[in-house]
GROMACS .gro file of C-alpha atoms in nm:
model
  406
    1MET     CA    1   0.000   0.000   0.000
    2ASN     CA    2   0.134   0.340  -0.097
    3THR     CA    3   0.174   0.592   0.177
    4VAL     CA    4   0.171   0.964   0.124
    5GLU     CA    5   0.414   1.165   0.330
    6PRO     CA    6   0.243   1.457   0.504
    7GLN     CA    7   0.358   1.780   0.345
    8GLU     CA    8   0.524   2.043   0.558
    9PRO     CA    9   0.300   2.348   0.592
   10LYS     CA   10   0.393   2.622   0.346
   11LEU     CA   11   0.317   2.991   0.343
   12ARG     CA   12  -0.041   3.087   0.268
   13ARG     CA   13  -0.125   3.262  -0.061
   14ALA     CA   14  -0.354   3.531   0.075
   15LEU     CA   15  -0.235   3.866  -0.069
   16THR     CA   16  -0.449   4.031  -0.336
   17THR     CA   17  -0.356   4.337  -0.547
   18PRO     CA   18  -0.500   4.590  -0.296
   19LEU     CA   19  -0.332   4.423   0.001
   20LEU     CA   20   0.003   4.387  -0.178
   21THR     CA   21  -0.015   4.750  -0.294
   22LEU     CA   22  -0.087   4.867   0.061
   23TYR     CA   23   0.202   4.650   0.182
   24GLY     CA   24   0.427   4.811  -0.081
   25LEU     CA   25   0.311   5.161   0.014
   26GLY     CA   26   0.362   5.080   0.380
   27VAL     CA   27   0.723   4.973   0.331
   28THR     CA   28   0.800   5.251   0.080
   29VAL     CA   29   0.614   5.553   0.218
   30GLY     CA   30   0.718   5.640   0.571
   31ALA     CA   31   1.022   5.771   0.750
   32GLY     CA   32   1.184   5.873   0.421
   33ILE     CA   33   0.936   6.140   0.316
   34TYR     CA   34   0.877   6.239   0.678
   35VAL     CA   35   1.241   6.344   0.722
   36LEU     CA   36   1.401   6.388   0.377
   37VAL     CA   37   1.231   6.698   0.241
   38GLY     CA   38   1.448   6.926   0.454
   39ALA     CA   39   1.769   6.748   0.354
   40THR     CA   40   1.686   6.760  -0.018
   41ALA     CA   41   1.591   7.127   0.011
   42ASP     CA   42   1.929   7.197   0.172
   43ILE     CA   43   2.094   7.062  -0.145
   44ALA     CA   44   1.858   7.157  -0.428
   45GLY     CA   45   1.667   7.452  -0.283
   46PRO     CA   46   1.343   7.513  -0.475
   47TYR     CA   47   1.418   7.218  -0.707
   48ALA     CA   48   1.401   6.961  -0.425
   49ALA     CA   49   1.055   6.838  -0.525
   50PHE     CA   50   1.175   6.759  -0.877
   51SER     CA   51   1.449   6.540  -0.731
   52PHE     CA   52   1.180   6.296  -0.615
   53VAL     CA   53   1.058   6.268  -0.974
   54VAL     CA   54   1.412   6.192  -1.095
   55ALA     CA   55   1.453   5.931  -0.822
   56ALA     CA   56   1.122   5.774  -0.920
   57LEU     CA   57   1.230   5.742  -1.284
   58VAL     CA   58   1.554   5.572  -1.181
   59VAL     CA   59   1.381   5.336  -0.938
   60SER     CA   60   1.113   5.245  -1.194
   61LEU     CA   61   1.372   5.072  -1.414
   62THR     CA   62   1.472   4.831  -1.141
   63ALA     CA   63   1.106   4.798  -1.037
   64LEU     CA   64   1.020   4.665  -1.383
   65SER     CA   65   1.304   4.413  -1.356
   66TYR     CA   66   1.167   4.302  -1.020
   67ALA     CA   67   0.821   4.266  -1.174
   68GLU     CA   68   0.949   4.016  -1.432
   69LEU     CA   69   1.173   3.826  -1.191
   70ALA     CA   70   0.906   3.801  -0.920
   71THR     CA   71   0.666   3.642  -1.171
   72ARG     CA   72   0.937   3.406  -1.300
   73PHE     CA   73   1.022   3.306  -0.941
   74PRO     CA   74   0.730   3.385  -0.705
   75VAL     CA   75   0.913   3.272  -0.391
   76SER     CA   76   1.035   3.414  -0.061
   77ALA     CA   77   1.394   3.547  -0.056
   78GLY     CA   78   1.328   3.660  -0.412
   79GLU     CA   79   1.656   3.842  -0.474
   80ALA     CA   80   1.856   3.537  -0.371
   81ALA     CA   81   1.652   3.318  -0.607
   82TYR     CA   82   1.700   3.563  -0.896
   83VAL     CA   83   2.076   3.584  -0.848
   84GLU     CA   84   2.112   3.208  -0.814
   85ALA     CA   85   1.913   3.154  -1.135
   86GLY     CA   86   2.106   3.417  -1.328
   87PHE     CA   87   2.463   3.363  -1.204
   88GLU     CA   88   2.420   2.993  -1.109
   89LYS     CA   89   2.628   3.049  -0.794
   90SER     CA   90   2.466   2.940  -0.471
   91TRP     CA   91   2.714   3.126  -0.247
   92LEU     CA   92   2.636   3.455  -0.421
   93ALA     CA   93   2.264   3.396  -0.374
   94VAL     CA   94   2.311   3.337  -0.002
   95CYS     CA   95   2.519   3.658   0.028
   96VAL     CA   96   2.250   3.858  -0.153
   97GLY     CA   97   1.972   3.710   0.061
   98LEU     CA   98   2.158   3.785   0.382
   99ALA     CA   99   2.236   4.139   0.260
  100VAL     CA  100   1.866   4.200   0.191
  101ALA     CA  101   1.767   4.064   0.531
  102MET     CA  102   2.036   4.273   0.702
  103SER     CA  103   1.918   4.590   0.529
  104GLY     CA  104   1.569   4.522   0.666
  105VAL     CA  105   1.699   4.448   1.016
  106ILE     CA  106   1.913   4.764   1.026
  107SER     CA  107   1.629   4.975   0.892
  108ALA     CA  108   1.380   4.830   1.142
  109SER     CA  109   1.626   4.890   1.428
  110ALA     CA  110   1.679   5.254   1.337
  111VAL     CA  111   1.308   5.315   1.284
  112ALA     CA  112   1.222   5.146   1.615
  113ILE     CA  113   1.455   5.383   1.798
  114GLY     CA  114   1.293   5.675   1.614
  115ALA     CA  115   0.944   5.559   1.710
  116ALA     CA  116   1.054   5.521   2.071
  117SER     CA  117   1.197   5.875   2.066
  118TYR     CA  118   0.862   6.016   1.949
  119LEU     CA  119   0.684   5.814   2.219
  120HIS     CA  120   0.931   5.937   2.481
  121ALA     CA  121   0.828   6.295   2.405
  122LEU     CA  122   0.466   6.204   2.475
  123THR     CA  123   0.506   5.963   2.770
  124GLY     CA  124   0.836   6.049   2.938
  125LEU     CA  125   0.932   5.681   2.956
  126SER     CA  126   1.289   5.578   2.873
  127VAL     CA  127   1.377   5.530   2.506
  128PRO     CA  128   1.541   5.185   2.557
  129LEU     CA  129   1.232   5.054   2.737
  130LEU     CA  130   0.997   5.196   2.473
  131THR     CA  131   1.215   5.049   2.197
  132ILE     CA  132   1.186   4.700   2.349
  133GLY     CA  133   0.809   4.748   2.372
  134VAL     CA  134   0.774   4.862   2.009
  135VAL     CA  135   0.988   4.576   1.872
  136SER     CA  136   0.814   4.314   2.089
  137ILE     CA  137   0.461   4.422   1.996
  138MET     CA  138   0.543   4.440   1.625
  139GLY     CA  139   0.709   4.097   1.653
  140LEU     CA  140   0.393   3.946   1.800
  141ILE     CA  141   0.186   4.092   1.515
  142ALA     CA  142   0.433   3.953   1.260
  143LEU     CA  143   0.401   3.607   1.420
  144TRP     CA  144   0.021   3.626   1.417
  145GLY     CA  145  -0.024   3.557   1.045
  146ILE     CA  146   0.052   3.715   0.708
  147THR     CA  147  -0.306   3.824   0.642
  148GLN     CA  148  -0.341   3.974   0.990
  149SER     CA  149   0.007   4.132   0.976
  150VAL     CA  150  -0.050   4.291   0.637
  151MET     CA  151  -0.402   4.400   0.736
  152VAL     CA  152  -0.259   4.578   1.043
  153ALA     CA  153   0.014   4.728   0.825
  154ALA     CA  154  -0.249   4.826   0.566
  155VAL     CA  155  -0.461   5.010   0.825
  156ILE     CA  156  -0.151   5.191   0.951
  157THR     CA  157  -0.051   5.272   0.592
  158VAL     CA  158  -0.390   5.430   0.526
  159ILE     CA  159  -0.342   5.647   0.837
  160GLU     CA  160   0.011   5.730   0.723
  161ILE     CA  161  -0.106   5.833   0.375
  162ALA     CA  162  -0.394   6.030   0.527
  163GLY     CA  163  -0.130   6.221   0.726
  164LEU     CA  164   0.052   6.318   0.406
  165LEU     CA  165  -0.275   6.422   0.241
  166PHE     CA  166  -0.351   6.630   0.552
  167VAL     CA  167  -0.010   6.799   0.518
  168ILE     CA  168  -0.091   6.884   0.155
  169GLY     CA  169  -0.443   7.006   0.233
  170TRP     CA  170  -0.343   7.212   0.536
  171GLY     CA  171  -0.035   7.357   0.370
  172MET     CA  172  -0.212   7.466   0.055
  173SER     CA  173  -0.472   7.648   0.269
  174VAL     CA  174  -0.212   7.856   0.455
  175GLN     CA  175  -0.286   8.222   0.396
  176ASP     CA  176   0.070   8.354   0.412
  177PRO     CA  177   0.317   8.092   0.284
  178GLN     CA  178   0.681   8.168   0.365
  179GLY     CA  179   0.859   7.932   0.124
  180TYR     CA  180   0.941   7.920  -0.246
  181PRO     CA  181   0.682   8.019  -0.510
  182ILE     CA  182   0.551   7.710  -0.690
  183THR     CA  183   0.651   7.863  -1.024
  184SER     CA  184   1.019   7.855  -0.917
  185MET     CA  185   1.024   7.479  -0.843
  186LEU     CA  186   1.076   7.354  -1.200
  187PRO     CA  187   1.453   7.355  -1.267
  188PRO     CA  188   1.583   7.528  -1.580
  189LEU     CA  189   1.786   7.329  -1.833
  190GLU     CA  190   2.115   7.452  -1.693
  191ILE     CA  191   2.413   7.248  -1.573
  192ASP     CA  192   2.424   7.395  -1.222
  193ALA     CA  193   2.050   7.345  -1.162
  194LEU     CA  194   2.053   6.989  -1.297
  195ARG     CA  195   2.360   6.905  -1.087
  196LEU     CA  196   2.174   7.012  -0.773
  197VAL     CA  197   1.868   6.808  -0.871
  198PHE     CA  198   2.081   6.499  -0.930
  199ALA     CA  199   2.266   6.540  -0.601
  200ALA     CA  200   1.936   6.573  -0.413
  201SER     CA  201   1.789   6.276  -0.600
  202LEU     CA  202   2.046   6.056  -0.425
  203LEU     CA  203   1.873   6.144  -0.099
  204ALA     CA  204   1.528   6.122  -0.254
  205PHE     CA  205   1.613   5.767  -0.367
  206PHE     CA  206   1.617   5.660  -0.002
  207ALA     CA  207   1.248   5.747   0.021
  208PHE     CA  208   1.169   5.488  -0.250
  209VAL     CA  209   1.373   5.206  -0.099
  210GLY     CA  210   1.130   4.939   0.015
  211PHE     CA  211   0.924   4.859  -0.295
  212GLU     CA  212   1.163   4.567  -0.359
  213ASP     CA  213   1.043   4.407  -0.035
  214MET     CA  214   0.722   4.318  -0.219
  215ALA     CA  215   0.918   4.046  -0.402
  216ASN     CA  216   0.993   3.876  -0.070
  217VAL     CA  217   0.627   3.801   0.002
  218ALA     CA  218   0.566   3.666  -0.351
  219GLU     CA  219   0.509   3.317  -0.212
  220GLU     CA  220   0.207   3.454  -0.025
  221VAL     CA  221   0.050   3.634  -0.325
  222LYS     CA  222  -0.261   3.514  -0.505
  223ASP     CA  223  -0.209   3.491  -0.884
  224PRO     CA  224   0.145   3.638  -0.869
  225VAL     CA  225   0.183   3.674  -1.249
  226ARG     CA  226  -0.098   3.933  -1.261
  227THR     CA  227  -0.083   4.072  -0.909
  228ILE     CA  228   0.287   4.146  -0.855
  229PRO     CA  229   0.361   4.370  -1.159
  230LYS     CA  230   0.038   4.563  -1.108
  231ALA     CA  231   0.104   4.615  -0.735
  232ILE     CA  232   0.468   4.719  -0.788
  233MET     CA  233   0.381   4.984  -1.046
  234LEU     CA  234   0.079   5.108  -0.849
  235THR     CA  235   0.302   5.144  -0.543
  236LEU     CA  236   0.561   5.351  -0.729
  237VAL     CA  237   0.305   5.574  -0.903
  238LEU     CA  238   0.111   5.645  -0.582
  239ALA     CA  239   0.429   5.700  -0.380
  240THR     CA  240   0.563   5.943  -0.642
  241VAL     CA  241   0.239   6.143  -0.645
  242LEU     CA  242   0.238   6.161  -0.264
  243TYR     CA  243   0.606   6.259  -0.248
  244LEU     CA  244   0.569   6.526  -0.513
  245GLY     CA  245   0.258   6.676  -0.351
  246THR     CA  246   0.409   6.669  -0.003
  247SER     CA  247   0.747   6.814  -0.102
  248VAL     CA  248   0.589   7.093  -0.311
  249THR     CA  249   0.364   7.183  -0.017
  250VAL     CA  250   0.645   7.194   0.237
  251LEU     CA  251   0.871   7.396   0.005
  252PHE     CA  252   0.581   7.637  -0.057
  253VAL     CA  253   0.484   7.691   0.308
  254VAL     CA  254   0.802   7.668   0.518
  255PRO     CA  255   1.080   7.932   0.510
  256SER     CA  256   1.379   7.789   0.325
  257ASP     CA  257   1.633   7.859   0.600
  258VAL     CA  258   1.419   7.682   0.862
  259LEU     CA  259   1.333   7.389   0.632
  260ALA     CA  260   1.693   7.311   0.536
  261THR     CA  261   1.797   7.251   0.899
  262SER     CA  262   1.493   7.052   1.019
  263ALA     CA  263   1.488   6.680   1.092
  264ALA     CA  264   1.107   6.690   1.111
  265PRO     CA  265   1.014   6.909   0.812
  266LEU     CA  266   0.649   6.806   0.779
  267ALA     CA  267   0.571   6.923   1.130
  268LEU     CA  268   0.680   7.274   1.028
  269VAL     CA  269   0.371   7.302   0.808
  270PHE     CA  270   0.166   7.311   1.130
  271ALA     CA  271   0.377   7.578   1.303
  272ASP     CA  272   0.075   7.809   1.345
  273ALA     CA  273  -0.185   7.534   1.385
  274PRO     CA  274  -0.382   7.467   1.706
  275GLU     CA  275  -0.209   7.241   1.959
  276VAL     CA  276  -0.454   6.957   1.899
  277VAL     CA  277  -0.360   6.953   1.530
  278LYS     CA  278   0.012   6.945   1.612
  279GLN     CA  279  -0.035   6.655   1.856
  280GLY     CA  280  -0.254   6.471   1.609
  281PHE     CA  281   0.011   6.490   1.340
  282SER     CA  282   0.278   6.377   1.588
  283ALA     CA  283   0.066   6.070   1.657
  284VAL     CA  284   0.049   5.996   1.284
  285ALA     CA  285   0.429   6.028   1.262
  286ILE     CA  286   0.465   5.772   1.542
  287VAL     CA  287   0.227   5.536   1.363
  288ALA     CA  288   0.427   5.578   1.041
  289THR     CA  289   0.752   5.477   1.206
  290VAL     CA  290   0.597   5.181   1.389
  291ASN     CA  291   0.458   5.058   1.058
  292GLY     CA  292   0.809   5.054   0.914
  293VAL     CA  293   0.927   4.823   1.194
  294LEU     CA  294   0.648   4.571   1.128
  295ILE     CA  295   0.691   4.558   0.753
  296GLN     CA  296   1.070   4.527   0.766
  297MET     CA  297   1.027   4.241   1.014
  298ILE     CA  298   0.794   4.063   0.773
  299MET     CA  299   1.035   4.111   0.483
  300ALA     CA  300   1.351   4.001   0.665
  301SER     CA  301   1.187   3.692   0.815
  302ARG     CA  302   1.061   3.583   0.471
  303VAL     CA  303   1.411   3.616   0.326
  304ILE     CA  304   1.556   3.400   0.604
  305TYR     CA  305   1.271   3.149   0.561
  306GLY     CA  306   1.324   3.136   0.185
  307LEU     CA  307   1.697   3.067   0.217
  308ALA     CA  308   1.633   2.796   0.477
  309ASP     CA  309   1.355   2.640   0.269
  310ARG     CA  310   1.604   2.598  -0.016
  311GLY     CA  311   1.863   2.441   0.213
  312GLN     CA  312   2.096   2.742   0.217
  313LEU     CA  313   2.045   2.811   0.589
  314PRO     CA  314   1.958   2.571   0.876
  315LYS     CA  315   1.628   2.393   0.803
  316ALA     CA  316   1.486   2.490   1.143
  317LEU     CA  317   1.455   2.847   1.014
  318ALA     CA  318   1.198   2.724   0.760
  319THR     CA  319   0.964   2.595   1.031
  320VAL     CA  320   0.604   2.699   0.958
  321PRO     CA  321   0.342   2.590   1.216
  322GLN     CA  322   0.004   2.494   1.073
  323ARG     CA  323  -0.176   2.730   1.310
  324THR     CA  324  -0.010   3.055   1.204
  325GLN     CA  325   0.134   2.958   0.863
  326THR     CA  326   0.412   3.208   0.926
  327PRO     CA  327   0.788   3.143   0.958
  328VAL     CA  328   0.791   3.153   1.338
  329VAL     CA  329   1.156   3.060   1.402
  330ALA     CA  330   1.284   3.301   1.134
  331THR     CA  331   1.064   3.580   1.273
  332LEU     CA  332   1.184   3.521   1.630
  333LEU     CA  333   1.544   3.532   1.507
  334ILE     CA  334   1.485   3.865   1.331
  335VAL     CA  335   1.309   4.013   1.635
  336GLY     CA  336   1.599   3.902   1.856
  337ILE     CA  337   1.861   4.060   1.631
  338ILE     CA  338   1.664   4.386   1.613
  339LEU     CA  339   1.637   4.395   1.994
  340VAL     CA  340   2.014   4.346   2.028
  341LEU     CA  341   2.093   4.615   1.770
  342THR     CA  342   1.859   4.872   1.922
  343GLN     CA  343   2.008   4.821   2.268
  344SER     CA  344   2.378   4.787   2.195
  345LEU     CA  345   2.496   4.942   1.868
  346PRO     CA  346   2.499   5.292   1.714
  347ILE     CA  347   2.250   5.244   1.432
  348GLY     CA  348   2.314   5.577   1.255
  349VAL     CA  349   2.624   5.477   1.057
  350LEU     CA  350   2.479   5.135   0.968
  351ALA     CA  351   2.152   5.294   0.857
  352GLU     CA  352   2.340   5.524   0.620
  353ARG     CA  353   2.491   5.217   0.453
  354THR     CA  354   2.154   5.045   0.409
  355SER     CA  355   2.088   5.229   0.084
  356GLN     CA  356   2.425   5.120  -0.054
  357ILE     CA  357   2.344   4.759   0.035
  358VAL     CA  358   2.016   4.793  -0.153
  359LEU     CA  359   2.182   4.953  -0.457
  360GLY     CA  360   2.439   4.672  -0.466
  361VAL     CA  361   2.155   4.421  -0.465
  362PHE     CA  362   1.982   4.617  -0.743
  363VAL     CA  363   2.293   4.584  -0.962
  364LEU     CA  364   2.304   4.206  -0.913
  365VAL     CA  365   1.928   4.164  -0.963
  366ASN     CA  366   1.929   4.357  -1.291
  367ALA     CA  367   2.240   4.168  -1.408
  368SER     CA  368   2.065   3.839  -1.325
  369LEU     CA  369   1.772   3.929  -1.548
  370ILE     CA  370   2.009   4.017  -1.833
  371LEU     CA  371   2.174   3.673  -1.798
  372LEU     CA  372   1.837   3.496  -1.781
  373LYS     CA  373   1.718   3.671  -2.097
  374ARG     CA  374   2.023   3.534  -2.280
  375GLN     CA  375   1.912   3.179  -2.196
  376ALA     CA  376   1.635   2.986  -2.370
  377ASP     CA  377   1.308   3.115  -2.227
  378THR     CA  378   1.081   2.881  -2.036
  379PRO     CA  379   0.736   2.811  -2.180
  380SER     CA  380   0.564   2.926  -1.860
  381GLU     CA  381   0.388   3.260  -1.870
  382HIS     CA  382   0.535   3.550  -1.682
  383PHE     CA  383   0.557   3.928  -1.705
  384ARG     CA  384   0.827   4.044  -1.951
  385VAL     CA  385   1.026   4.364  -2.004
  386PRO     CA  386   1.267   4.453  -2.288
  387VAL     CA  387   1.635   4.373  -2.220
  388PHE     CA  388   1.728   4.743  -2.221
  389VAL     CA  389   1.532   4.784  -1.895
  390PRO     CA  390   1.769   4.577  -1.677
  391ILE     CA  391   2.070   4.718  -1.867
  392LEU     CA  392   1.962   5.072  -1.775
  393GLY     CA  393   1.880   4.944  -1.426
  394VAL     CA  394   2.241   4.827  -1.382
  395MET     CA  395   2.381   5.155  -1.511
  396THR     CA  396   2.165   5.382  -1.296
  397SER     CA  397   2.214   5.170  -0.983
  398ILE     CA  398   2.593   5.176  -1.026
  399LEU     CA  399   2.576   5.552  -1.081
  400LEU     CA  400   2.379   5.609  -0.762
  401PHE     CA  401   2.592   5.361  -0.569
  402SER     CA  402   2.912   5.539  -0.675
  403ALA     CA  403   2.773   5.886  -0.614
  404GLY     CA  404   2.694   5.785  -0.258
  405PHE     CA  405   3.066   5.778  -0.180
  406LEU     CA  406   3.136   6.123  -0.325
   0.00000   0.00000   0.00000
């Protein structure tokens, strides 16, 4: 008599286009736009808003490459799978997967400390204690289940986006704006102006980092061939519109000298607002940072799970209980590392290098697609882009990566 071996529980395909888009917006929109407008304005002045458009155009090339690769290989630890398929080197795939997971861990650690700092201002409790609380609560939500985790993240994302829309609405209603005229924000076709825009776009790029995390939940997406490309492009378009509207508003309302030195530029829009409005926006900023912790946890744990599921890390890290259908051991490992980092290491320098880690991964991912396109194509259906897309993706990623050291 034949016996059938019970299958190990796998991740649940539960993410639809709206949920995946909200997940993408949640991991992309957040701390970046909430803190970067001032820094970009310090470099590009009135042209800072246009730098977000330039960054979006650069990121869109790699996003299209991700859309094809994620539908070719709809698995967790997507970047590692892409690099292994393209370069046929297992060790390189493991390095890429670990780099992606580390970028998420570092980002989540830095954001958790930021969230705790905002909470400290409201509660007076110690930042280390609040950091442990934030990481622990977000870890429990991540363990709960992918649908529940992404639903929580989706609700927070809606609040976060509503906060940006509120900034735009409130700012555009200000009677006496103190910033740049809107007509001065389009850069002229001059070398000096374009140089400033490009330099600021390196910072603006950081605000778009995160969309690639959508590839790492591909194993939990319904109908990935249709859903993933649509969700990736929707995420980038919506994020770009929000960034452009928010940056134009802040540049229009806030005095340039004040804006350029602020680490919380969006709050400056409410300088003359009632206290309840200021506190309400501060609460939204806290929610935005907490959301970043949760989503980075989800991403990093799925990368670790994916590597373990393919035998490239200890098999125990691929454990998925039937009850939660989430990678519990991998998630606990990620939460533990984040707790250690937040309590023992200066995150600032590491966080600055996160973008360079991501750009390095972008180069390898685009190169992998170029190599795959040179091979005989598989008969299976998947989303396709022309070969010049990953070629341009490699070039622009190397350019940004190199410029980061200047």
